[in-house]
Coordinates of C-alpha atoms in Angstrom, one line a residue:
M1 CA -11.6 -91.3 2.1
K2 CA -14.7 -93.2 3.1
L3 CA -16.8 -95.1 0.6
I4 CA -19.9 -92.9 1.2
T5 CA -17.8 -89.8 0.6
K6 CA -16.5 -91.3 -2.7
V7 CA -20.0 -92.2 -3.9
M8 CA -21.3 -88.7 -3.0
L9 CA -18.4 -87.1 -4.8
L10 CA -19.0 -89.3 -7.8
I11 CA -22.7 -88.2 -7.9
V12 CA -21.7 -84.6 -7.7
I13 CA -19.1 -85.0 -10.4
L14 CA -21.6 -86.7 -12.7
M15 CA -24.5 -84.2 -12.0
T16 CA -22.4 -81.0 -12.2
P17 CA -21.7 -81.1 -16.0
V18 CA -25.2 -82.1 -16.7
I19 CA -26.7 -79.3 -14.7
A20 CA -24.1 -76.8 -16.1
L21 CA -24.8 -77.9 -19.7
Y22 CA -28.5 -77.7 -19.2
A23 CA -28.2 -74.2 -17.6
L24 CA -26.2 -73.0 -20.6
S25 CA -28.7 -74.5 -23.1
Q26 CA -31.5 -73.1 -21.0
R27 CA -30.0 -69.6 -21.2
V28 CA -29.4 -69.9 -24.9
G29 CA -32.8 -71.3 -25.4
T30 CA -34.4 -68.6 -23.4
G31 CA -32.6 -66.0 -25.4
I32 CA -33.7 -67.5 -28.6
V33 CA -37.3 -67.8 -27.4
E34 CA -37.2 -64.1 -26.3
Q35 CA -35.7 -63.1 -29.6
Q36 CA -38.3 -65.0 -31.6
I37 CA -41.2 -63.8 -29.5
T38 CA -39.9 -60.2 -29.8
I39 CA -39.6 -60.5 -33.6
A40 CA -43.1 -62.0 -33.7
N41 CA -44.6 -59.3 -31.5
Q42 CA -42.8 -56.5 -33.4
N43 CA -44.2 -57.9 -36.6
R44 CA -47.7 -57.9 -35.2
L45 CA -47.2 -54.4 -34.0
A46 CA -45.9 -53.4 -37.5
I47 CA -49.0 -55.0 -39.1
F48 CA -51.3 -53.2 -36.7
M49 CA -49.6 -49.9 -37.2
H50 CA -49.7 -50.4 -40.9
Q51 CA -53.5 -50.7 -40.7
I52 CA -53.7 -47.4 -38.8
E53 CA -51.3 -45.6 -41.0
G54 CA -53.1 -47.0 -44.1
T55 CA -56.3 -45.5 -42.9
L56 CA -54.6 -42.2 -42.2
H57 CA -53.1 -42.2 -45.7
Q58 CA -56.5 -43.1 -47.1
A59 CA -58.0 -40.1 -45.3
S60 CA -55.4 -37.9 -47.1
Q61 CA -56.4 -39.3 -50.5
Y62 CA -60.1 -38.7 -49.7
S63 CA -59.4 -35.1 -48.9
N64 CA -57.7 -34.7 -52.4
L65 CA -60.7 -36.4 -54.1
I66 CA -63.1 -34.1 -52.3
S67 CA -61.1 -31.0 -53.2
Q68 CA -61.1 -32.0 -56.9
D69 CA -64.8 -33.0 -57.0
P70 CA -66.8 -30.6 -59.3
D71 CA -69.7 -30.2 -57.0
F72 CA -67.4 -29.3 -54.0
S73 CA -65.3 -27.1 -56.3
A74 CA -68.4 -25.2 -57.3
L75 CA -69.3 -24.5 -53.7
A76 CA -65.7 -23.6 -53.0
G77 CA -65.8 -21.2 -55.9
N78 CA -68.9 -19.6 -54.5
L79 CA -70.9 -20.8 -57.5
I80 CA -74.1 -21.1 -55.5
P81 CA -77.4 -21.6 -57.3
T82 CA -79.8 -18.6 -56.8
D83 CA -82.8 -20.9 -56.8
G84 CA -83.4 -22.1 -53.3
Y85 CA -84.6 -25.5 -54.4
E86 CA -81.5 -26.1 -56.5
Y87 CA -79.3 -24.9 -53.6
A88 CA -81.0 -27.3 -51.3
M89 CA -80.6 -30.2 -53.8
L90 CA -76.9 -29.3 -54.1
L91 CA -76.4 -29.4 -50.4
D92 CA -78.2 -32.7 -50.2
D93 CA -76.0 -34.2 -53.0
L94 CA -72.9 -32.9 -51.3
Q95 CA -73.9 -34.4 -48.0
N96 CA -74.7 -37.8 -49.6
K97 CA -71.2 -37.8 -51.2
L98 CA -69.6 -37.0 -47.8
E99 CA -71.6 -39.9 -46.3
L100 CA -70.3 -42.2 -49.1
F101 CA -66.7 -41.0 -48.4
S102 CA -67.1 -41.5 -44.6
T103 CA -68.6 -45.0 -45.0
S104 CA -66.1 -46.1 -47.5
S105 CA -63.6 -46.6 -44.7
T106 CA -64.2 -48.4 -41.5
W107 CA -62.6 -45.7 -39.4
M108 CA -63.6 -42.5 -41.3
N109 CA -66.6 -41.7 -39.2
R110 CA -67.1 -38.0 -39.9
I111 CA -66.0 -35.5 -42.6
N112 CA -66.6 -31.8 -42.3
L113 CA -66.1 -29.3 -45.2
Y114 CA -65.6 -25.6 -44.7
F115 CA -65.7 -23.1 -47.6
P116 CA -64.2 -19.8 -46.3
S117 CA -64.9 -17.9 -49.5
S118 CA -68.7 -18.6 -49.3
G119 CA -68.9 -19.0 -45.5
H120 CA -70.6 -22.4 -45.9
A121 CA -70.0 -25.7 -44.1
I122 CA -71.1 -29.3 -44.7
S123 CA -70.9 -32.4 -42.5
S124 CA -71.4 -36.1 -43.2
Y125 CA -73.4 -36.3 -40.0
S126 CA -75.7 -33.2 -39.9
L127 CA -76.0 -29.6 -40.7
L128 CA -72.8 -27.7 -39.7
P129 CA -72.6 -23.9 -39.3
Y130 CA -69.5 -22.2 -40.5
D131 CA -67.3 -21.2 -37.6
E132 CA -64.2 -19.3 -38.6
P133 CA -62.9 -18.8 -35.0
Y134 CA -63.1 -22.6 -34.6
L135 CA -61.0 -23.1 -37.7
R136 CA -58.4 -20.5 -36.7
E137 CA -58.0 -22.1 -33.3
N138 CA -58.0 -25.8 -34.3
A139 CA -57.0 -26.1 -38.0
S140 CA -53.8 -28.1 -38.1
N141 CA -52.1 -30.3 -40.7
E142 CA -51.2 -32.9 -38.0
W143 CA -53.3 -35.6 -36.4
R144 CA -54.5 -34.5 -33.0
F145 CA -56.3 -36.6 -30.3
R146 CA -59.2 -34.7 -28.9
T147 CA -62.8 -34.8 -27.6
I148 CA -65.5 -33.9 -30.1
L149 CA -69.3 -33.6 -30.0
V150 CA -71.2 -36.0 -32.3
N151 CA -75.0 -35.6 -32.2
G152 CA -74.7 -34.0 -28.8
L153 CA -72.4 -36.8 -27.4
E154 CA -68.7 -36.4 -26.5
K155 CA -66.4 -38.8 -28.3
Q156 CA -62.7 -39.1 -28.6
A157 CA -61.2 -38.9 -32.1
F158 CA -58.1 -38.3 -34.1
T159 CA -58.6 -35.1 -36.1
R160 CA -56.7 -33.5 -39.0
F161 CA -57.5 -30.6 -41.3
F162 CA -56.6 -30.6 -45.0
I163 CA -56.4 -27.1 -46.4
E164 CA -56.5 -26.3 -50.1
P165 CA -54.4 -24.7 -51.2
A166 CA -51.7 -25.6 -48.7
S167 CA -50.3 -22.0 -48.8
A168 CA -53.5 -20.8 -47.1
A169 CA -52.6 -22.6 -43.9
G170 CA -51.3 -19.3 -42.5
D171 CA -54.6 -17.5 -43.1
I172 CA -57.7 -19.7 -43.3
R173 CA -59.6 -17.0 -45.1
N174 CA -57.5 -17.6 -48.2
A175 CA -58.4 -21.2 -48.4
S176 CA -60.8 -22.5 -51.0
I177 CA -61.8 -25.5 -49.0
V178 CA -60.9 -27.0 -45.6
V179 CA -61.5 -30.7 -45.0
E180 CA -61.8 -31.8 -41.4
V181 CA -61.5 -35.6 -41.0
D182 CA -62.4 -37.2 -37.7
L183 CA -61.3 -40.8 -37.0
M184 CA -63.3 -42.1 -34.0
A185 CA -61.2 -43.6 -31.2
D186 CA -63.9 -46.3 -30.8
N187 CA -62.8 -47.9 -34.0
I188 CA -59.1 -48.0 -32.9
V189 CA -60.2 -49.5 -29.5
S190 CA -62.1 -52.2 -31.4
L191 CA -59.0 -52.9 -33.5
L192 CA -56.9 -53.1 -30.2
D193 CA -59.5 -55.6 -28.8
S194 CA -59.1 -57.7 -32.0
F195 CA -55.3 -57.4 -31.7
K196 CA -55.5 -58.6 -28.1
T197 CA -57.6 -61.7 -28.8
K198 CA -54.7 -63.0 -30.9
G199 CA -52.3 -63.3 -28.0
N200 CA -51.8 -62.8 -24.3
N201 CA -50.7 -59.2 -24.7
D202 CA -52.3 -56.0 -23.7
P203 CA -51.8 -53.3 -26.5
F204 CA -52.5 -49.6 -26.2
L205 CA -51.6 -46.4 -28.0
Y206 CA -49.5 -43.8 -26.1
G207 CA -49.2 -40.2 -27.3
G208 CA -47.2 -38.8 -24.5
R209 CA -48.1 -36.4 -21.7
G210 CA -50.4 -39.1 -20.2
E211 CA -52.5 -39.6 -23.4
V212 CA -53.4 -43.3 -23.5
L213 CA -55.9 -45.1 -25.8
A214 CA -56.3 -48.7 -24.6
N215 CA -58.4 -51.7 -25.4
T216 CA -61.6 -52.2 -23.4
S217 CA -60.2 -54.8 -21.1
A218 CA -56.9 -53.1 -20.4
D219 CA -55.5 -52.9 -16.9
M220 CA -55.2 -49.1 -16.6
D221 CA -53.5 -49.2 -13.2
L222 CA -50.7 -51.4 -14.6
I223 CA -50.4 -49.3 -17.7
G224 CA -50.0 -46.2 -15.4
R225 CA -47.3 -48.0 -13.4
L226 CA -45.5 -49.0 -16.6
I227 CA -45.6 -45.3 -17.7
E228 CA -44.3 -44.3 -14.3
T229 CA -41.3 -46.6 -14.5
G230 CA -40.3 -44.9 -17.8
A231 CA -40.8 -48.0 -19.9
V232 CA -42.9 -45.9 -22.4
A233 CA -41.5 -42.4 -21.6
D234 CA -42.0 -39.7 -24.1
D235 CA -38.4 -39.4 -25.1
E236 CA -37.0 -42.9 -24.3
L237 CA -38.9 -45.9 -25.7
K238 CA -40.5 -44.8 -29.0
E239 CA -39.5 -48.0 -30.8
G240 CA -38.0 -51.3 -29.7
Y241 CA -38.4 -53.3 -26.5
R242 CA -37.2 -53.6 -23.0
V243 CA -37.7 -55.6 -19.8
V244 CA -39.0 -53.7 -16.8
T245 CA -40.0 -54.7 -13.3
V246 CA -43.2 -53.6 -11.7
E247 CA -43.9 -54.7 -8.1
G248 CA -41.5 -57.6 -8.4
E249 CA -42.8 -58.9 -11.7
R250 CA -41.0 -58.6 -14.9
Y251 CA -42.7 -57.4 -18.1
L252 CA -41.6 -57.4 -21.7
V253 CA -42.6 -54.1 -23.2
Y254 CA -42.7 -53.4 -27.0
A255 CA -43.2 -50.1 -28.8
L256 CA -43.6 -49.0 -32.4
F257 CA -43.7 -45.3 -33.2
S258 CA -45.7 -43.7 -36.0
E259 CA -44.3 -40.5 -37.3
E260 CA -47.5 -39.6 -39.0
L261 CA -49.9 -40.0 -36.1
P262 CA -47.5 -39.3 -34.0
W263 CA -48.2 -41.9 -31.3
S264 CA -46.5 -45.1 -30.2
L265 CA -48.2 -48.4 -30.3
V266 CA -47.2 -50.2 -27.1
D267 CA -47.7 -53.8 -26.1
Y268 CA -46.6 -55.6 -23.0
A269 CA -46.9 -59.0 -21.4
P270 CA -45.6 -60.7 -18.3
L271 CA -42.2 -62.3 -19.1
E272 CA -43.1 -65.3 -17.0
D273 CA -46.2 -65.9 -19.1
I274 CA -44.1 -65.6 -22.3
L275 CA -41.5 -68.0 -21.0
A276 CA -44.0 -70.3 -19.3
P277 CA -43.2 -73.3 -21.5
V278 CA -39.5 -72.8 -21.1
T279 CA -39.9 -72.2 -17.3
Y280 CA -42.0 -75.4 -17.1
S281 CA -39.3 -77.4 -18.9
R282 CA -36.6 -75.9 -16.6
N283 CA -38.5 -76.6 -13.5
L284 CA -39.2 -80.1 -14.7
F285 CA -35.5 -80.7 -15.3
Y286 CA -34.6 -79.3 -11.9
V287 CA -37.2 -81.5 -10.2
T288 CA -35.9 -84.5 -12.1
A289 CA -32.3 -83.6 -11.2
A290 CA -33.3 -83.2 -7.6
L291 CA -35.0 -86.6 -7.6
L292 CA -32.0 -88.2 -9.2
L293 CA -29.8 -86.6 -6.6
L294 CA -32.0 -87.8 -3.8
M295 CA -32.0 -91.3 -5.4
G296 CA -28.2 -91.1 -5.6
V297 CA -28.0 -90.1 -2.0
G298 CA -30.4 -92.9 -1.1
A299 CA -28.3 -95.4 -3.1
A300 CA -25.1 -94.1 -1.4
Y301 CA -26.8 -94.5 2.0
L302 CA -27.8 -98.0 1.2
I303 CA -24.2 -98.8 0.1
Y304 CA -23.0 -97.2 3.3
S305 CA -25.4 -99.0 5.6
Q306 CA -25.4 -102.3 3.8
V307 CA -21.7 -102.5 2.7
Q308 CA -19.5 -100.0 4.4
V309 CA -20.9 -100.3 7.9
P310 CA -20.6 -104.2 7.9
I311 CA -17.1 -103.9 6.5
R312 CA -16.2 -101.4 9.2
L313 CA -17.7 -103.7 11.9
L314 CA -15.6 -106.6 10.5
G315 CA -12.5 -104.4 10.5
E316 CA -13.0 -103.2 14.0
G317 CA -13.7 -106.8 15.2
A318 CA -10.5 -108.0 13.5
E319 CA -8.5 -105.1 15.1
R320 CA -9.9 -106.0 18.6
L321 CA -9.0 -109.6 18.0
E322 CA -5.5 -108.5 17.0
R323 CA -5.2 -106.6 20.3
G324 CA -6.0 -109.7 22.2
E325 CA -9.7 -109.0 23.0
L326 CA -10.7 -112.6 22.4
S327 CA -14.3 -112.0 23.7
T328 CA -15.0 -109.7 20.6
R329 CA -18.3 -110.5 18.9
I330 CA -20.2 -108.6 16.2
R331 CA -23.6 -108.0 17.9
N332 CA -25.5 -106.2 15.0
V333 CA -25.7 -109.0 12.5
K334 CA -28.8 -107.9 10.5
H335 CA -27.1 -106.6 7.4
G336 CA -28.5 -108.7 4.6
D337 CA -25.7 -110.6 2.8
F338 CA -23.3 -109.9 5.6
T339 CA -25.4 -111.7 8.2
R340 CA -23.8 -115.1 7.2
L341 CA -20.3 -113.5 7.2
F342 CA -20.9 -112.0 10.6
G343 CA -22.0 -115.4 12.0
Q344 CA -18.9 -117.0 10.6
F345 CA -16.8 -114.3 12.1
N346 CA -18.4 -114.7 15.5
R347 CA -18.0 -118.5 15.3
M348 CA -14.4 -118.1 14.3
A349 CA -13.7 -115.6 17.1
A350 CA -15.3 -118.0 19.6
R351 CA -13.3 -120.9 18.4
M352 CA -10.1 -118.8 18.4
Q353 CA -10.8 -117.7 21.9
H354 CA -11.4 -121.3 23.0
L355 CA -8.2 -122.6 21.3
I356 CA -6.1 -119.7 22.6
E357 CA -7.4 -120.1 26.1
K358 CA -6.9 -123.9 25.9
V359 CA -3.3 -123.4 24.6
F360 CA -2.7 -120.8 27.3
R361 CA -4.0 -123.1 30.0
E362 CA -1.8 -125.9 28.7
E363 CA 1.1 -123.5 28.6
L364 CA 0.5 -122.5 32.2
R365 CA 0.3 -126.2 33.2
A366 CA 3.5 -126.9 31.2
K367 CA 5.3 -123.9 32.9
E368 CA 4.1 -125.0 36.3
A369 CA 5.2 -128.6 35.6
V370 CA 8.6 -127.3 34.4
M371 CA 9.0 -125.1 37.4
K372 CA 8.1 -127.9 39.8
Q373 CA 10.4 -130.3 37.9
L374 CA 13.2 -127.8 38.0
Q375 CA 12.7 -127.3 41.7
S376 CA 12.6 -131.1 42.2
Q377 CA 16.0 -131.4 40.5
I378 CA 17.8 -129.8 43.4
N379 CA 20.7 -132.1 44.3
P380 CA 19.5 -134.6 47.0
H381 CA 23.0 -135.3 48.3
F382 CA 22.5 -132.4 50.6
L383 CA 19.9 -134.4 52.5
Y384 CA 22.2 -137.4 52.7
N385 CA 25.1 -135.3 54.1
S386 CA 22.8 -133.6 56.6
L387 CA 21.5 -136.9 57.9
A388 CA 25.0 -138.3 58.0
F389 CA 26.0 -135.3 60.2
I390 CA 23.1 -135.9 62.5
V391 CA 24.1 -139.6 62.8
S392 CA 27.7 -138.7 63.5
M393 CA 26.7 -136.2 66.2
A394 CA 24.3 -138.7 67.7
Q395 CA 27.0 -141.3 67.9
L396 CA 29.2 -138.8 69.6
R397 CA 26.3 -138.0 71.9
R398 CA 26.4 -134.4 71.0
T399 CA 22.7 -133.5 71.3
E400 CA 23.0 -129.8 70.7
P401 CA 24.3 -130.0 67.1
V402 CA 21.8 -132.7 66.4
I403 CA 18.9 -130.5 67.6
S404 CA 20.1 -127.4 65.8
M405 CA 20.7 -129.4 62.6
A406 CA 17.3 -131.0 62.9
Y407 CA 15.5 -127.7 63.3
S408 CA 17.4 -126.1 60.5
L409 CA 16.9 -129.1 58.2
A410 CA 13.1 -129.0 59.0
D411 CA 12.9 -125.3 58.1
Y412 CA 14.9 -125.9 55.0
Y413 CA 12.6 -128.6 53.6
R414 CA 9.5 -126.9 54.8
Y415 CA 10.4 -124.1 52.4
T416 CA 11.6 -126.3 49.5
T417 CA 8.4 -128.4 49.5
R418 CA 5.9 -125.5 49.4
N419 CA 5.0 -126.1 45.7
E420 CA 1.7 -124.3 46.0
K421 CA 3.5 -121.0 45.4
L422 CA 6.1 -120.8 42.7
D423 CA 7.3 -117.3 43.6
A424 CA 8.9 -115.9 46.7
T425 CA 10.3 -112.5 47.7
V426 CA 14.0 -111.8 47.7
R427 CA 13.7 -111.4 51.5
E428 CA 12.3 -114.9 51.8
E429 CA 15.0 -116.3 49.5
I430 CA 17.8 -114.6 51.5
A431 CA 16.4 -116.1 54.8
F432 CA 16.3 -119.5 53.2
V433 CA 19.9 -119.2 52.0
S434 CA 21.0 -118.1 55.5
N435 CA 19.4 -121.3 56.8
Y436 CA 21.2 -123.4 54.2
V437 CA 24.5 -121.8 54.9
E438 CA 24.0 -122.4 58.7
I439 CA 23.4 -126.1 57.9
M440 CA 26.5 -126.4 55.8
D441 CA 28.6 -124.5 58.3
M442 CA 27.6 -127.0 60.9
Q443 CA 29.3 -129.6 58.7
L444 CA 32.3 -127.7 57.5
Q445 CA 32.9 -125.3 60.4
K446 CA 34.6 -122.7 58.1
I447 CA 32.0 -120.7 56.2
T448 CA 31.4 -117.0 56.7
Y449 CA 28.2 -115.6 55.1
R450 CA 27.5 -111.9 54.2
C451 CA 24.4 -110.3 52.6
D452 CA 24.4 -106.8 51.1
V453 CA 20.9 -106.6 49.5
P454 CA 19.2 -103.2 49.9
E455 CA 15.7 -103.0 51.3
T456 CA 14.4 -101.6 48.0
L457 CA 15.1 -105.0 46.4
A458 CA 14.0 -107.2 49.3
G459 CA 10.3 -107.1 48.1
L460 CA 11.0 -108.3 44.5
H461 CA 9.2 -111.4 43.5
V462 CA 11.5 -114.1 42.0
P463 CA 11.2 -117.8 41.3
R464 CA 11.6 -119.9 44.5
L465 CA 15.0 -121.6 45.2
L466 CA 16.8 -119.0 43.0
F467 CA 19.9 -118.3 45.1
Q468 CA 20.3 -121.6 47.0
P469 CA 21.7 -123.7 44.1
I470 CA 24.3 -121.0 43.4
V471 CA 25.4 -120.8 47.0
E472 CA 25.5 -124.6 47.2
N473 CA 27.7 -124.7 44.1
S474 CA 30.0 -122.1 45.7
I475 CA 30.3 -124.2 48.9
L476 CA 30.8 -127.6 47.2
H477 CA 33.2 -126.5 44.5
G478 CA 34.8 -123.4 45.9
L479 CA 35.0 -123.4 49.7
E480 CA 34.9 -127.1 50.6
P481 CA 38.1 -127.9 48.6
K482 CA 39.8 -124.8 50.0
E483 CA 42.1 -125.1 53.0
G484 CA 41.0 -122.8 55.7
P485 CA 37.9 -120.6 56.1
G486 CA 36.0 -119.1 53.3
T487 CA 33.4 -116.4 52.7
I488 CA 30.2 -116.2 50.6
R489 CA 28.7 -112.8 49.8
I490 CA 25.3 -112.0 48.2
S491 CA 24.8 -108.5 46.9
G492 CA 22.0 -106.7 44.9
R493 CA 21.6 -103.5 42.9
I494 CA 19.8 -101.8 40.0
E495 CA 22.1 -101.2 37.1
E496 CA 21.1 -99.5 33.8
G497 CA 17.5 -100.7 33.9
F498 CA 18.4 -104.2 35.1
V499 CA 18.1 -106.0 38.4
V500 CA 21.5 -107.5 39.2
F501 CA 22.3 -110.0 42.0
A502 CA 25.7 -111.4 42.6
V503 CA 26.8 -114.5 44.6
E504 CA 30.6 -114.3 45.2
D505 CA 33.0 -116.7 47.0
D506 CA 36.7 -116.7 47.7
G507 CA 37.2 -120.4 47.1
V508 CA 39.6 -122.2 44.9
G509 CA 38.1 -120.9 41.7
M510 CA 38.8 -122.4 38.2
S511 CA 40.7 -121.7 35.0
D512 CA 39.5 -119.3 32.3
D513 CA 38.9 -122.3 29.9
A514 CA 36.8 -124.0 32.5
L515 CA 34.7 -120.9 33.1
Q516 CA 34.2 -120.5 29.4
R517 CA 33.0 -124.1 29.0
L518 CA 30.7 -123.6 32.0
N519 CA 29.1 -120.5 30.5
D520 CA 28.7 -122.2 27.2
S521 CA 27.0 -125.1 28.9
L522 CA 24.6 -122.7 30.6
A523 CA 23.6 -121.1 27.2
A524 CA 23.4 -124.5 25.3
S525 CA 20.0 -125.7 24.3
E526 CA 20.8 -129.2 25.6
E527 CA 22.1 -130.2 29.0
T528 CA 25.8 -130.9 29.1
G529 CA 28.0 -131.6 32.0
D530 CA 27.2 -131.9 35.7
I531 CA 25.8 -128.4 36.3
R532 CA 22.1 -129.2 36.7
G533 CA 21.5 -126.8 39.6
L534 CA 23.1 -123.8 37.9
R535 CA 21.4 -124.7 34.6
N536 CA 18.0 -124.8 36.4
V537 CA 18.5 -121.3 37.8
H538 CA 19.5 -120.0 34.3
Q539 CA 16.4 -121.6 32.6
R540 CA 14.0 -120.4 35.2
I541 CA 14.9 -116.7 35.2
A542 CA 15.1 -116.8 31.4
H543 CA 11.7 -118.4 31.3
R544 CA 10.3 -115.9 33.7
F545 CA 11.9 -112.6 32.7
G546 CA 12.7 -113.1 29.0
A547 CA 15.7 -113.7 26.7
E548 CA 17.7 -110.8 28.2
A549 CA 17.7 -112.5 31.6
G550 CA 20.1 -115.2 32.7
L551 CA 23.0 -116.4 34.8
T552 CA 26.7 -115.8 34.0
L553 CA 29.9 -116.9 35.8
A554 CA 33.1 -115.0 36.0
R555 CA 36.3 -114.9 38.1
S556 CA 36.0 -113.0 41.4
E557 CA 38.5 -110.4 42.6
T558 CA 38.9 -112.5 45.7
G559 CA 40.1 -115.5 43.6
G560 CA 36.9 -117.5 43.6
I561 CA 33.9 -117.4 41.3
R562 CA 31.3 -114.6 40.9
A563 CA 27.8 -115.8 39.7
T564 CA 25.7 -112.9 38.4
L565 CA 21.9 -113.1 38.0
R566 CA 20.5 -110.3 35.7
W567 CA 17.0 -109.5 34.4
P568 CA 15.1 -106.3 33.2
D569 CA 13.7 -104.1 35.9
A570 CA 9.9 -103.8 35.8
S571 CA 7.3 -102.5 38.2
E572 CA 5.4 -105.8 38.1
Y573 CA 8.2 -107.5 39.8
T574 CA 8.6 -105.1 42.6
S575 CA 5.2 -105.4 44.3
E576 CA 5.4 -107.5 47.4

């Protein structure tokens, strides 16, 4: 795994529990905030509803006081003064009392009294005619929201009738007094306005069937959509709270139901506004976490670009050097603290390249010198014998052998002295051996030469003077001591991935012990015995083709010696 991946994984591992714990605490905190806000709003609603119901209860008490007042009881008992002046004064006193009752409470704007037994009616506002059909149609012992006329103006009010005695509710004519109390809706609206100024809510009263009494700045369209969603349906949310969504925005809706009115006091507020501090804190944390994550990514990138990339460049450079690409250099060296290290690496690579090339050149020179030295170690007695042959033939005045020997000897030394090329093809080497055997046969007059090398091996490149020393050894130590003619045969083949050449004679041969000592001398690290020519051949092919290559000697089936040259087959040796 790369360093940058490890750093990023570490950042994720470190940030994940922090974000998870914060999300959990945020959820718990949001729940607690919602719960506390809900409790606070429900308490406010309860206080507000308590004020409304207190006023309603106070209206009930006032109706009892009015029913028990002597003056009102006299009028209810049809004890009306006969004197017109006294009657007028009584009505005036009763109206003043009603005004006192109506003004003793902030909401009790109008009180109407009806006396069925006498057919009279009194109002705290103005003269009121007795209207029995009106009482029969509207008299109810429950609070009702309706529109009334006050001084010729239509106003909305909550109205309730108190009938004395209560048993007369079935027939209004049996009642002694009927008290009509009107609580003007304007007062409730003012109270809703006051309630709204204490928070960011929007309270309203909902009586079902589309009856809404809202504050003066209420958003009636939104209230209508809330009612349409069923958040304040007639039979669903009478008390408690719920979260509803209107046009993609969530609202927290509270309700408190009054059995006495009976209406629900409803309050709502955008949930985002309620949770604004929590949301701000959450967003601030996420922004901070994102910044920390970006800073972590930036730090990881800096580590990657300033540490991992230079290390990777160094590693790649070292791998190329290991593969033998000595010209390897790190080009991009502007990496801060690694600049000096890159410079040292480049200088080291340059020095290594110089040293290796120097050693390689020295090794080539050494190899070339060894090859030339090995070639120069070819036994010079061959030249002496050839010259002696020419002298003998000249003394005998035999010119033809002299000329033939001179030409052959010239070709022979022209080939051996070409040191500009250390390699030759098998074909060239075979031709050179044929020339050598011809020279030796001129001297010995008993050598037969055969060559069985396939054309596929004739193009192989081999070290120069590879076969001649072996053939020379066969003639000098095998055929020359032998009485009668002798044969030398050169053959070649590919065998189990190796190139194999054999030089075989039918000479006098040697014992098994002598063969073993000769093979041991060829494999020895130091030169032993008088086998310089064969040892040179063995060293040269081992030097050229590797440790698996070499020269071995064995007894031939014809009674002489079989010299075998062997090295690994490779395409690089087969191109002519």
